[in-house]
PDB file of C-alpha atoms and ligand atoms in Angstrom:
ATOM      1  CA  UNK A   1     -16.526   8.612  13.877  1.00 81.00           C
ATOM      2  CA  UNK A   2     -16.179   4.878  13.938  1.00 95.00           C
ATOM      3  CA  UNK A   3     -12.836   3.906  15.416  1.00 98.00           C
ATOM      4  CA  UNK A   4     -10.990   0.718  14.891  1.00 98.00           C
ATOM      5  CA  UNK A   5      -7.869   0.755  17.727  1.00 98.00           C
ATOM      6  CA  UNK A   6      -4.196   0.081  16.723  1.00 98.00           C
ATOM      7  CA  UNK A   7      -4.755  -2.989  19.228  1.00 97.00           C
ATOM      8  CA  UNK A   8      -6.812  -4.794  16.650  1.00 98.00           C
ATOM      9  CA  UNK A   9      -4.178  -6.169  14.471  1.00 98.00           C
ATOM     10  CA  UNK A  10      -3.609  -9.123  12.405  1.00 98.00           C
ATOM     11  CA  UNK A  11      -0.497 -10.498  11.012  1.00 98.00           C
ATOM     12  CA  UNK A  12      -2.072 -12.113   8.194  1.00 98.00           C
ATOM     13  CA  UNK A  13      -4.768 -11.711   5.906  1.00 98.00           C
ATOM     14  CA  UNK A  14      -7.225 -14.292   5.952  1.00 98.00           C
ATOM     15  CA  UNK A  15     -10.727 -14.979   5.383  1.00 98.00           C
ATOM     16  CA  UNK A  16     -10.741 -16.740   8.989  1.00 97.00           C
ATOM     17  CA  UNK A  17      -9.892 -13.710  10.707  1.00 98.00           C
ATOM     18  CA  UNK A  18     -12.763 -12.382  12.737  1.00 98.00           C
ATOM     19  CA  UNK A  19     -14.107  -9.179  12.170  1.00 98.00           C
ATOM     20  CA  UNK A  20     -13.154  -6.412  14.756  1.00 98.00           C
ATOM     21  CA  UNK A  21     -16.122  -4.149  13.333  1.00 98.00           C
ATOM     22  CA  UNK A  22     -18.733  -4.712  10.648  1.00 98.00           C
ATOM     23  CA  UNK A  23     -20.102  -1.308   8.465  1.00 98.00           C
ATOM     24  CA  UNK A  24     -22.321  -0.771   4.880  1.00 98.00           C
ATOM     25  CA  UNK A  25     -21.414   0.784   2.193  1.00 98.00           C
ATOM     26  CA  UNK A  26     -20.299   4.224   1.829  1.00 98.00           C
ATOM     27  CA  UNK A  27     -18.855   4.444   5.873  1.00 98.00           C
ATOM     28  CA  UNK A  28     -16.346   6.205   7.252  1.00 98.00           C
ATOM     29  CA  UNK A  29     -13.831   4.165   9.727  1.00 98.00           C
ATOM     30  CA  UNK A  30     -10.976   5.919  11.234  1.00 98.00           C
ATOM     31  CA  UNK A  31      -7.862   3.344  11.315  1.00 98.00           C
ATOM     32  CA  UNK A  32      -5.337   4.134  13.731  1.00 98.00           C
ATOM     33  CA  UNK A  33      -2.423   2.078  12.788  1.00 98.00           C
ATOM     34  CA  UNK A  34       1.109   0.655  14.840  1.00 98.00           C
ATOM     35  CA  UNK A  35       4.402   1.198  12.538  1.00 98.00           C
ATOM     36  CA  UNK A  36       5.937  -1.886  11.201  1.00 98.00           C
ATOM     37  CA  UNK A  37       7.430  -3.107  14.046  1.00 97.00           C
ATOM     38  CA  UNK A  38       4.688  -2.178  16.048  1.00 97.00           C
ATOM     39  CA  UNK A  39       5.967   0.576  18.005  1.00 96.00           C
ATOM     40  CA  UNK A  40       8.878  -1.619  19.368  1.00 96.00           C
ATOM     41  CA  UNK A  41      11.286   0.965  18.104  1.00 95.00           C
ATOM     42  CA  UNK A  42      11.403   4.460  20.146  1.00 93.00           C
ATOM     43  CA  UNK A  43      15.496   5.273  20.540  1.00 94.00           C
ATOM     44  CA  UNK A  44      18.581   4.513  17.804  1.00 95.00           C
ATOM     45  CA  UNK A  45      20.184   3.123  21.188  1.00 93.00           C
ATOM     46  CA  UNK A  46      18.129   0.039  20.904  1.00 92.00           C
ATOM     47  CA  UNK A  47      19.708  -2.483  18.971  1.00 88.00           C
ATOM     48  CA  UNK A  48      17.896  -4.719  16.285  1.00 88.00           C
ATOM     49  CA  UNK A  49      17.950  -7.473  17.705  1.00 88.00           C
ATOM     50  CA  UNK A  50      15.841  -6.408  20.659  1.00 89.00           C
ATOM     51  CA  UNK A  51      13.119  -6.945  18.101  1.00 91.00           C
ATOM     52  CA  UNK A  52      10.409  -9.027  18.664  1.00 93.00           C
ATOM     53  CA  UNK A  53       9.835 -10.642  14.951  1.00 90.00           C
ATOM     54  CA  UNK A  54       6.908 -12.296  15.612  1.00 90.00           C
ATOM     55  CA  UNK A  55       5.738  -8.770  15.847  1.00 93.00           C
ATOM     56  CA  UNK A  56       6.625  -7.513  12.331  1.00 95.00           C
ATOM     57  CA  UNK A  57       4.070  -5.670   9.778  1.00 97.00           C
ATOM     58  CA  UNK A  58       0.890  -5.478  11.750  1.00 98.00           C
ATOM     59  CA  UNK A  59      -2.165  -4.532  10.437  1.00 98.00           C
ATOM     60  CA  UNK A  60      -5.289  -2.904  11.723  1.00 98.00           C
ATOM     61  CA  UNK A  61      -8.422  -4.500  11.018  1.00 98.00           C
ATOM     62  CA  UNK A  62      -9.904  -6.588   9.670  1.00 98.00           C
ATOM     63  CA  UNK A  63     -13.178  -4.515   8.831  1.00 98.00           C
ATOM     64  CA  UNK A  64     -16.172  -6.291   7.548  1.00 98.00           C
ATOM     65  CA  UNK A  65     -17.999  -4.102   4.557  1.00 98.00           C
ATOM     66  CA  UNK A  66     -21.467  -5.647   4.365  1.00 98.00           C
ATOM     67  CA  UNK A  67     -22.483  -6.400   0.997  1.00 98.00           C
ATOM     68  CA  UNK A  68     -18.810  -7.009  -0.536  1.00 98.00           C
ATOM     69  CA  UNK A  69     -18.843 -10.258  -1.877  1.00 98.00           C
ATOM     70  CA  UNK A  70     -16.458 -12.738  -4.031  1.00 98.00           C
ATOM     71  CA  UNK A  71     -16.248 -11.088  -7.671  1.00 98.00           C
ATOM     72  CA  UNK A  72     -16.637  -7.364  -6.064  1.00 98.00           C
ATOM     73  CA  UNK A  73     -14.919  -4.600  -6.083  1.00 98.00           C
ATOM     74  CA  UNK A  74     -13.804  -2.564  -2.720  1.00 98.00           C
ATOM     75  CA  UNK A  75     -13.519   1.402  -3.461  1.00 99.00           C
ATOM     76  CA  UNK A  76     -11.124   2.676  -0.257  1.00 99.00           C
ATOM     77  CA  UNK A  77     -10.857   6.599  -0.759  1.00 99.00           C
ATOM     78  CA  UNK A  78      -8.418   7.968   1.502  1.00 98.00           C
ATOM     79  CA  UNK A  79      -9.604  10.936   3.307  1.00 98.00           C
ATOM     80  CA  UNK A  80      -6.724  11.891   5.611  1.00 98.00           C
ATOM     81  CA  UNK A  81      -3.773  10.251   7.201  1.00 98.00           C
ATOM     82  CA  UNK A  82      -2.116  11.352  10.045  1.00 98.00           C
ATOM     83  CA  UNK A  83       1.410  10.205  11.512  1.00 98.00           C
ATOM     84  CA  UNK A  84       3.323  10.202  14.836  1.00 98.00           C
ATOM     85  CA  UNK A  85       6.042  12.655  15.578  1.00 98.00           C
ATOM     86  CA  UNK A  86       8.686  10.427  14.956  1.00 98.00           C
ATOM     87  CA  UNK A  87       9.935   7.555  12.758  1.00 98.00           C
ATOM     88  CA  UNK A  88      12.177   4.828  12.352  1.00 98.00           C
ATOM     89  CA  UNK A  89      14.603   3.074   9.783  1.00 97.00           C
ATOM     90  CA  UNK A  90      16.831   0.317   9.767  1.00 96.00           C
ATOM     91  CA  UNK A  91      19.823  -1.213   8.360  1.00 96.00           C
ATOM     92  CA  UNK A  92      20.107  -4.637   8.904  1.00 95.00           C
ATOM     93  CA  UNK A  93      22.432  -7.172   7.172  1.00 96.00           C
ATOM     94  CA  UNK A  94      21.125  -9.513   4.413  1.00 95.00           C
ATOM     95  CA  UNK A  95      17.811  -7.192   3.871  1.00 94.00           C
ATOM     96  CA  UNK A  96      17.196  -5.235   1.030  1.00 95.00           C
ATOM     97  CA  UNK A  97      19.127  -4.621  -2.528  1.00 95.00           C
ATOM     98  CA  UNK A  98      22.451  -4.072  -0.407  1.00 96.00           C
ATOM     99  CA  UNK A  99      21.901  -5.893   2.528  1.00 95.00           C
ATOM    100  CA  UNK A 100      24.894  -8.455   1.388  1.00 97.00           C
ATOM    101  CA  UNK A 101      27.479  -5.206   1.935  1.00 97.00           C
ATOM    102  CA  UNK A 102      25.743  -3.594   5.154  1.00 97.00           C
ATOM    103  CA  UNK A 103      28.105  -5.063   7.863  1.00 96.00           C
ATOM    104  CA  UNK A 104      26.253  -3.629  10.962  1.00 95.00           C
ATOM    105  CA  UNK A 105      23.043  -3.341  11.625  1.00 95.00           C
ATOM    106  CA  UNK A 106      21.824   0.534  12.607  1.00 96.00           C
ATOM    107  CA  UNK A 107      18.647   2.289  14.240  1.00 97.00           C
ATOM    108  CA  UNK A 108      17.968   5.667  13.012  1.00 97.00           C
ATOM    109  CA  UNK A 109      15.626   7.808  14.444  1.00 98.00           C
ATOM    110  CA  UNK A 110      13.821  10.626  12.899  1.00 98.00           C
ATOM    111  CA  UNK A 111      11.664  13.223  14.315  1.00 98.00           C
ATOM    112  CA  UNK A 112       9.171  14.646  12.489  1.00 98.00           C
ATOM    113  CA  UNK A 113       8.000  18.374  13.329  1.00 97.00           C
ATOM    114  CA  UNK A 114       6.100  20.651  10.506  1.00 97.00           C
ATOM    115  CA  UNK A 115       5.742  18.219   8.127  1.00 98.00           C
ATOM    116  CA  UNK A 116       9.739  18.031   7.854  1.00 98.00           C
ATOM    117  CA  UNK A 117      11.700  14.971   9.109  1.00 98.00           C
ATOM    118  CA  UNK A 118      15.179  15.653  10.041  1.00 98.00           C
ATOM    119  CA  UNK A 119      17.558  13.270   8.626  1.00 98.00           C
ATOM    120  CA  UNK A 120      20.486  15.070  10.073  1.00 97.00           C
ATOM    121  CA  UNK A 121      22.394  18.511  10.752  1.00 97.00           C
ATOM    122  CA  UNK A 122      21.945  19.507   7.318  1.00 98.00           C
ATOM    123  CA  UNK A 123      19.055  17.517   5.947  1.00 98.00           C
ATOM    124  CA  UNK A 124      15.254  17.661   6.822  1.00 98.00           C
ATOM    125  CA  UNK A 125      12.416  16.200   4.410  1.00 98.00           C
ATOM    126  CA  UNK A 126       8.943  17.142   3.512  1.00 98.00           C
ATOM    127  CA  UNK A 127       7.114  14.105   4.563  1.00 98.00           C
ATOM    128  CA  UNK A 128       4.683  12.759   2.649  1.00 98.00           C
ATOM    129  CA  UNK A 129       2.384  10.123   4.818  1.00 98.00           C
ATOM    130  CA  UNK A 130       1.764   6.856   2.327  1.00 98.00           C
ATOM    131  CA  UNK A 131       0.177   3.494   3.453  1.00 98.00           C
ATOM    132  CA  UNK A 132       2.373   0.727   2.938  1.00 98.00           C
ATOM    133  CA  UNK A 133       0.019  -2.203   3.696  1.00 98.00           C
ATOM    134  CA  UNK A 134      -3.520  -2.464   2.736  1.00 98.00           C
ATOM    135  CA  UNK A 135      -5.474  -5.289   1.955  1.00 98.00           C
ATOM    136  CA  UNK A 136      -8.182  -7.275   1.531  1.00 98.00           C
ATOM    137  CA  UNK A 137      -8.365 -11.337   2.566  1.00 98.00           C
ATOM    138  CA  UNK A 138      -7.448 -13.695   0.264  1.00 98.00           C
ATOM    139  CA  UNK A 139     -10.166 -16.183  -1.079  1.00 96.00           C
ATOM    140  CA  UNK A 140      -8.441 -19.151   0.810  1.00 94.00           C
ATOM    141  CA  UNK A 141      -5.436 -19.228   3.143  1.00 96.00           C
ATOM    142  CA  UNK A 142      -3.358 -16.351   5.038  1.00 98.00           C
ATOM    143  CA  UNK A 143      -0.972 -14.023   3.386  1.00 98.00           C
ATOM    144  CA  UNK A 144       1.285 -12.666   5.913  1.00 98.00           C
ATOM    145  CA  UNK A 145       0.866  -8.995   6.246  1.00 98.00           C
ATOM    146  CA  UNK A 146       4.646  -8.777   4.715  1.00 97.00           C
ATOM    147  CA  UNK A 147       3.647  -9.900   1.447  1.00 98.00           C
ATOM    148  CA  UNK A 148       2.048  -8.431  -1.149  1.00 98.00           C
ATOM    149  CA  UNK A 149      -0.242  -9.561  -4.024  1.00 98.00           C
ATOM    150  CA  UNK A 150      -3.276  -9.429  -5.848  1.00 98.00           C
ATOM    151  CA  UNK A 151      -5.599  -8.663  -2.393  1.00 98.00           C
ATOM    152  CA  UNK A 152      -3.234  -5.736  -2.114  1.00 98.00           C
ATOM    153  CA  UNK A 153      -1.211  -5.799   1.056  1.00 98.00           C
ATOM    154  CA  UNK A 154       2.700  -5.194   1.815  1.00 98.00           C
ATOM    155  CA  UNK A 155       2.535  -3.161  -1.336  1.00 98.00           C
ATOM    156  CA  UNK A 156       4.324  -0.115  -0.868  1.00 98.00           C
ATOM    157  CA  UNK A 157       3.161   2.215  -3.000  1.00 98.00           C
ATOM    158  CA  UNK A 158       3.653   5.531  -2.318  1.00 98.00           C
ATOM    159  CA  UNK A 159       0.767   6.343  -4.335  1.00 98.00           C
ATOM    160  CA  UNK A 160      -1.572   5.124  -1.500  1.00 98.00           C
ATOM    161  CA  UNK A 161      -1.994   8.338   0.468  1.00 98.00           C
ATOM    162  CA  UNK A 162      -4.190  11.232   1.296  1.00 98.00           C
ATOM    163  CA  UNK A 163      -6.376  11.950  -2.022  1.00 98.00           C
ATOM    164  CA  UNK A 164      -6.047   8.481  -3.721  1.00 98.00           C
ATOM    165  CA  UNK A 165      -8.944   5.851  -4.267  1.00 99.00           C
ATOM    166  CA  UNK A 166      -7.687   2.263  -4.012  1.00 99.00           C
ATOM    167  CA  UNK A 167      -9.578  -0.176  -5.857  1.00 98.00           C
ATOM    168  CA  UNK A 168      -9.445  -3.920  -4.127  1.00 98.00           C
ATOM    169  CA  UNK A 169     -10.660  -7.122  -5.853  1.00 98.00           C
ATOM    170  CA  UNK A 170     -12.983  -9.001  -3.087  1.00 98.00           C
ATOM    171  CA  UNK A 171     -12.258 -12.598  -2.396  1.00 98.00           C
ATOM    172  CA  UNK A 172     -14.184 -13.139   0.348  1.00 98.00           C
ATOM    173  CA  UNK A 173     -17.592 -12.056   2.495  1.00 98.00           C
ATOM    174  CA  UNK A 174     -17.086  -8.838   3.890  1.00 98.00           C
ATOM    175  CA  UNK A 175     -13.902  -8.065   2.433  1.00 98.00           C
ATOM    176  CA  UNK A 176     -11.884  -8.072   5.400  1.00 98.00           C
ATOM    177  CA  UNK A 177     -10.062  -5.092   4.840  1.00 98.00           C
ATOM    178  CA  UNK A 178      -7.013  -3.977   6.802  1.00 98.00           C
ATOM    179  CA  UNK A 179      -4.212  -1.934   6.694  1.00 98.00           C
ATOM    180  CA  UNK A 180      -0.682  -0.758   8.702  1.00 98.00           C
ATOM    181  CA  UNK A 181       2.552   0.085   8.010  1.00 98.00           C
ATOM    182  CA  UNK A 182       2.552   3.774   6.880  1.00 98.00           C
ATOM    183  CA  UNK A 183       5.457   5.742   5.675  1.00 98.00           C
ATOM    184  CA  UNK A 184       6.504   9.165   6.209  1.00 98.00           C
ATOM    185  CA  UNK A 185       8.859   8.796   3.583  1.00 98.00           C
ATOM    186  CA  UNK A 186       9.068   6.089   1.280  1.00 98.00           C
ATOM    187  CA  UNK A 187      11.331   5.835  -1.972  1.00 98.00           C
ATOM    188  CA  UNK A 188      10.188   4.230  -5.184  1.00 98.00           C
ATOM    189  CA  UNK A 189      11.833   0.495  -4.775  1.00 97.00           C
ATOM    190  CA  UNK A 190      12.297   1.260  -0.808  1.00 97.00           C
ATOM    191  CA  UNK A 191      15.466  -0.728  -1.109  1.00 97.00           C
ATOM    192  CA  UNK A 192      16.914  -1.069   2.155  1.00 97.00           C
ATOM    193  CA  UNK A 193      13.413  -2.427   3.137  1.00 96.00           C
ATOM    194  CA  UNK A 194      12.612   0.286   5.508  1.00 97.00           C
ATOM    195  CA  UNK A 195      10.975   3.717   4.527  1.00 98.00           C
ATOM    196  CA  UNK A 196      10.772   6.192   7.890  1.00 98.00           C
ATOM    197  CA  UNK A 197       8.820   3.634   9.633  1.00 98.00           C
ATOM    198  CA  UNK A 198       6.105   5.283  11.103  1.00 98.00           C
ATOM    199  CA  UNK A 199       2.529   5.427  13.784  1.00 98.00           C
ATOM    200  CA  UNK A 200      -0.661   6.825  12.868  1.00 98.00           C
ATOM    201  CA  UNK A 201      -4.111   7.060  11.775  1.00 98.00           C
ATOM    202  CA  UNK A 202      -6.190   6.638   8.453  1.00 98.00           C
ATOM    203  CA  UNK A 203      -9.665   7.659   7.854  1.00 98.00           C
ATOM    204  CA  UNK A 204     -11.073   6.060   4.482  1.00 98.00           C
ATOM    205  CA  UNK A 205     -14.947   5.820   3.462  1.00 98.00           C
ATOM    206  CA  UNK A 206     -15.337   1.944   2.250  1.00 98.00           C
ATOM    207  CA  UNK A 207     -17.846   1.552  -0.385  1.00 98.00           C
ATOM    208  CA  UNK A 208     -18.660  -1.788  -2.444  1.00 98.00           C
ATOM    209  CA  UNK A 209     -18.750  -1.488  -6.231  1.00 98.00           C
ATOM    210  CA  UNK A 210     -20.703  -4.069  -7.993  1.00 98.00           C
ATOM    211  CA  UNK A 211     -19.987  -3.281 -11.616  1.00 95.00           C
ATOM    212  CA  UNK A 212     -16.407  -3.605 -11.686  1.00 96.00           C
ATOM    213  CA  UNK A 213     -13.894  -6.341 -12.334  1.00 94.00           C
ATOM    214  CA  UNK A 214     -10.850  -6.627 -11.792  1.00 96.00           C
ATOM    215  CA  UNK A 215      -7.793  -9.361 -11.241  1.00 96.00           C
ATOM    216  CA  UNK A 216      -5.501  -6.757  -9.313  1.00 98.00           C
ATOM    217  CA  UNK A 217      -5.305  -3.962  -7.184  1.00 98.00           C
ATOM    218  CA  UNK A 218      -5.639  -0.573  -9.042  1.00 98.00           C
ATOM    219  CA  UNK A 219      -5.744   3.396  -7.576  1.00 98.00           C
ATOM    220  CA  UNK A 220      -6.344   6.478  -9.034  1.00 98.00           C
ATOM    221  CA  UNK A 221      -5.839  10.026  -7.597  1.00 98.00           C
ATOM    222  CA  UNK A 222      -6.503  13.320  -9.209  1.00 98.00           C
ATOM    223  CA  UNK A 223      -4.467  12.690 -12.126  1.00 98.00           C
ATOM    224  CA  UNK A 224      -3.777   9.162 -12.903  1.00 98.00           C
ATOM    225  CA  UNK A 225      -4.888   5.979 -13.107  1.00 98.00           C
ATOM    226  CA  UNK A 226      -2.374   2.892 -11.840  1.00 98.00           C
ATOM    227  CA  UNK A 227      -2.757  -0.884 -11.900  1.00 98.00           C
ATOM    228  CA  UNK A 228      -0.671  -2.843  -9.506  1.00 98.00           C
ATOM    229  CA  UNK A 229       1.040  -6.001  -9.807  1.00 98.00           C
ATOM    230  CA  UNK A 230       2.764  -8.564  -7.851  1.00 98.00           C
ATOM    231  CA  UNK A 231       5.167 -11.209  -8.657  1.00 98.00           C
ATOM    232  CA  UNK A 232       8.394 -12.532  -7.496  1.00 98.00           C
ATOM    233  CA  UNK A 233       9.928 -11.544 -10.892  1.00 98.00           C
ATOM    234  CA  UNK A 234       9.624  -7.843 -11.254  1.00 98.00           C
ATOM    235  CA  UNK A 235       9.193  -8.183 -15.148  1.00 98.00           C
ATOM    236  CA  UNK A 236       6.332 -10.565 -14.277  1.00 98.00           C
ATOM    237  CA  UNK A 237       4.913  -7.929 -12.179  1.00 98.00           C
ATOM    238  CA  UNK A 238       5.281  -5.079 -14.925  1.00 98.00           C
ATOM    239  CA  UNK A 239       3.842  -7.237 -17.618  1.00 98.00           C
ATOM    240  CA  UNK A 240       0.755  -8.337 -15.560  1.00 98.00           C
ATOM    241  CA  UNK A 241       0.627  -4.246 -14.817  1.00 98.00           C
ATOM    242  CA  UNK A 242       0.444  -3.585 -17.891  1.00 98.00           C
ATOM    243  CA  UNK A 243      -1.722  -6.061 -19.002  1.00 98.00           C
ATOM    244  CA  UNK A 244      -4.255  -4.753 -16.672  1.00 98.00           C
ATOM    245  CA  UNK A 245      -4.040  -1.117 -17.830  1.00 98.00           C
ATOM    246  CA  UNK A 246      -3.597  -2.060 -21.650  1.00 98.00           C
ATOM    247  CA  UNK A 247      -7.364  -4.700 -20.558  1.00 98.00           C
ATOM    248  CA  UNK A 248      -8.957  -1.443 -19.048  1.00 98.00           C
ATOM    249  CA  UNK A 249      -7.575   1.114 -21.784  1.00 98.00           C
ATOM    250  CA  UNK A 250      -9.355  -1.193 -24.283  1.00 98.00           C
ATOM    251  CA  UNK A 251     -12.367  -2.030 -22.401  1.00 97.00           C
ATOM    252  CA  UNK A 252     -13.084   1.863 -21.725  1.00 97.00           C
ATOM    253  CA  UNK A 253     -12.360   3.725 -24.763  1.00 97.00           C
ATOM    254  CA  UNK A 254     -12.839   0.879 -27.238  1.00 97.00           C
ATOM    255  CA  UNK A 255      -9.353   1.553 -29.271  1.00 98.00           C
ATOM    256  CA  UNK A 256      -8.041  -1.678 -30.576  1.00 98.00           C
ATOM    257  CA  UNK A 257      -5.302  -4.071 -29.151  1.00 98.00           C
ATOM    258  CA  UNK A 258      -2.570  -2.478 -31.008  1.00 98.00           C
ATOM    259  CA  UNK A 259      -3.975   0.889 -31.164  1.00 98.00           C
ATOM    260  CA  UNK A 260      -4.478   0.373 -26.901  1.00 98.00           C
ATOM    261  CA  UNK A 261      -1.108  -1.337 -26.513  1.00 98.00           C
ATOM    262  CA  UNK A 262       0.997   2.289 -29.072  1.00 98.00           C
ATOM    263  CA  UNK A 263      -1.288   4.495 -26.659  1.00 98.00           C
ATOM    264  CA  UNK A 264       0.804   3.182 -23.404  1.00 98.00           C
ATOM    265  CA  UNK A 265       3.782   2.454 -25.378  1.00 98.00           C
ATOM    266  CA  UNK A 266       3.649   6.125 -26.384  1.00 98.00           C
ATOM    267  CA  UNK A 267       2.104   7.631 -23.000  1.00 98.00           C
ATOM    268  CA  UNK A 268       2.425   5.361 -20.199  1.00 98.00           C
ATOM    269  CA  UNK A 269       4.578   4.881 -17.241  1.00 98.00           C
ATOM    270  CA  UNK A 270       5.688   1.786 -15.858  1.00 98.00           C
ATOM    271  CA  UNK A 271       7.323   2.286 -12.522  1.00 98.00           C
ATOM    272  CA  UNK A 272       8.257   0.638  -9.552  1.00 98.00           C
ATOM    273  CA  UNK A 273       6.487   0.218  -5.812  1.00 98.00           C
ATOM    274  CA  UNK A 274       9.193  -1.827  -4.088  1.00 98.00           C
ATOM    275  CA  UNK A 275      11.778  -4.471  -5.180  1.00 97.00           C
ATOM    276  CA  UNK A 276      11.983  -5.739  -0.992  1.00 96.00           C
ATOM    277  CA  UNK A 277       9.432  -7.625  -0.112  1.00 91.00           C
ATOM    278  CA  UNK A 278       8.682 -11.637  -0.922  1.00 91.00           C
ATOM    279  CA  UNK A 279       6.989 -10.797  -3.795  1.00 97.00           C
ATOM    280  CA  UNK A 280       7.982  -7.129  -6.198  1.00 98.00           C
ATOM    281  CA  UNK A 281       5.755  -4.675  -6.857  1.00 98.00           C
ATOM    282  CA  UNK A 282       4.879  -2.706 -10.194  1.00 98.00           C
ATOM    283  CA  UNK A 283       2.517  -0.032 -10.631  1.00 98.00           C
ATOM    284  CA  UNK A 284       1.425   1.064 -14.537  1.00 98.00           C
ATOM    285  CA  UNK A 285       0.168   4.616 -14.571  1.00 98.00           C
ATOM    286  CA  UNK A 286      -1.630   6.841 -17.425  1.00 98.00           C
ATOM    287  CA  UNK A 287      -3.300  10.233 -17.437  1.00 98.00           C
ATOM    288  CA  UNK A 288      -6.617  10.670 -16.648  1.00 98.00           C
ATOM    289  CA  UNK A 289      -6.637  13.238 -19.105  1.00 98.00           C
ATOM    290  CA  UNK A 290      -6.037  10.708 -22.060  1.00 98.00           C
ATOM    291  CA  UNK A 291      -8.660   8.116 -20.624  1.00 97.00           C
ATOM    292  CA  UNK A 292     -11.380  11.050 -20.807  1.00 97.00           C
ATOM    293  CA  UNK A 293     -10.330  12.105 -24.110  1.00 98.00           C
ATOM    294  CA  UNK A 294     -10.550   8.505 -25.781  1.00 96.00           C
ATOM    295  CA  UNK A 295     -14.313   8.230 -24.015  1.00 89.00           C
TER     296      UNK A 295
HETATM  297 CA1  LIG B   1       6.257  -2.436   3.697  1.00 68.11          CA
HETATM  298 CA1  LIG B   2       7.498  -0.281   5.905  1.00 68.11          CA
END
């Protein structure tokens, strides 16, 4: 299957960026992906400030989806991700919700072995292998891979993994879609800015959908349907989240504003991707269930 190397990477999304690989419609492309610090990390004896940040948040890509154009829609279903037998997290003063109290920076290292990473002596977690950034190119100008917004990117959500569909507004020719920093583990809000930091791969079949609009990113997986939203005030980012569900609720099953608006007052979740990066994340999720119902 078509291969794009963990060598490819960009730092930024941008409609400028060169291809690595061009594909139609409907094709498989097997990702393989560097962690966020791309790979810098291998021992908790290395210190933090060995860290080359010029090298932060790479992504793999960019892949050029003929036929995706401005005003499209690109459909990313996420076949399978795989991960490397060991992550990494960091503590590092002035990141994250409590980086004003963390007085040391730390390296920890985890190793992952049958889908369990080992936290310590006592502690070992199921992984559960997410894609942190994913993205398409902005219509003008570069977003550094580190930020998120309405091209997807630095998003976080740990909804983005093996099963899902990600839906990605186009902005420019081809798309441009890449993607890096995948998670073993990775807690709603991921507030000390680090999930278990991790290497891999990610197969996805791209496929350009005409007939659909939308303003933000949005995913669905067997049972729910999210919107995503972006904005350096995370009430900003809810609203426009649930704006965009409350737009699609209506738009699909016809109910009224108010009738649309009690339906996800009553039966709709509004949670949170990460509260790290420059801009915070919201997602806005309802059954899939209800949708079908209503239609
Ligand atoms: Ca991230
Ligand atoms: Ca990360």
């Amino acid at each position: 299957m078509t291969k794009i190397n963990n060598s490819q990477v960009v730092y930024a999304m941008d409609a400028a960026n060169e291809a690595v690989m061009k594909v139609p419609s409907g094709s498989e492309v097997i990702f393989e992906t560097c962690d966020c610090f791309q790979n810098q990390i291998t021992s908790e004896s290395q210190s933090v400030d060995s860290v080359n940040w010029e090298q932060i948040n790479p992504a793999t890509g960019p892949l050029y989806v003929e036929g995706a154009a401005p005003g499209d829609v690109l459909k990313v279903e996420i076949i399978d991700i795989t991960i490397a037998d060991q992550g990494v997290m960091a503590a590092i003063p002035g990141a994250g919700l409590l980086g004003d109290q963390v007085t040391a920076s730390q390296i920890k290292v985890m190793p992952i072995e049958n889908g369990m990473a080992r936290f310590n002596d006592k502690l070992s977690l199921p992984v559960t292998p997410t894609i942190g950034v994913i993205g398409v190119a902005p219509k003008s100008g570069a977003i550094p891979c580190g930020a998120p917004g309405s091209h997807g990117g630095n998003m976080d959500n740990n909804k983005t993994k093996t099963g899902s569909i990600l839906y990605l507004p186009v902005r420019a020719e081809g798309a441009l879609l890449s993607m890096g920093d995948l998670h073993a583990l990775i807690g709603d809000g991921e507030i000390m800015v680090t999930g278990l930091e991790v290497a891999g791969s990610v197969t996805v079949r791209v496929s350009v959908l005409k007939d659909r609009k939308q303003q933000n990113p949005m995913l669905e997986n067997d049972t729910h349907l999210y919107t995503v939203a972006s904005d350096e005030d995370l009430l900003k980012a809810v609203r426009a989240a649930t704006e965009n569900m409350h737009q699609w609720v209506m738009a699909e099953t016809g109910l009224s504003f108010n009738e649309a608006g009690m339906l996800l007052s009553a039966a709709g979740s509004t949670e949170i991707c990460q509260v790290v990066d420059p801009l915070l994340t919201a997602r806005f999720g309802l059954s899939k269930d209800i949708l079908k119902a209503l239609q």
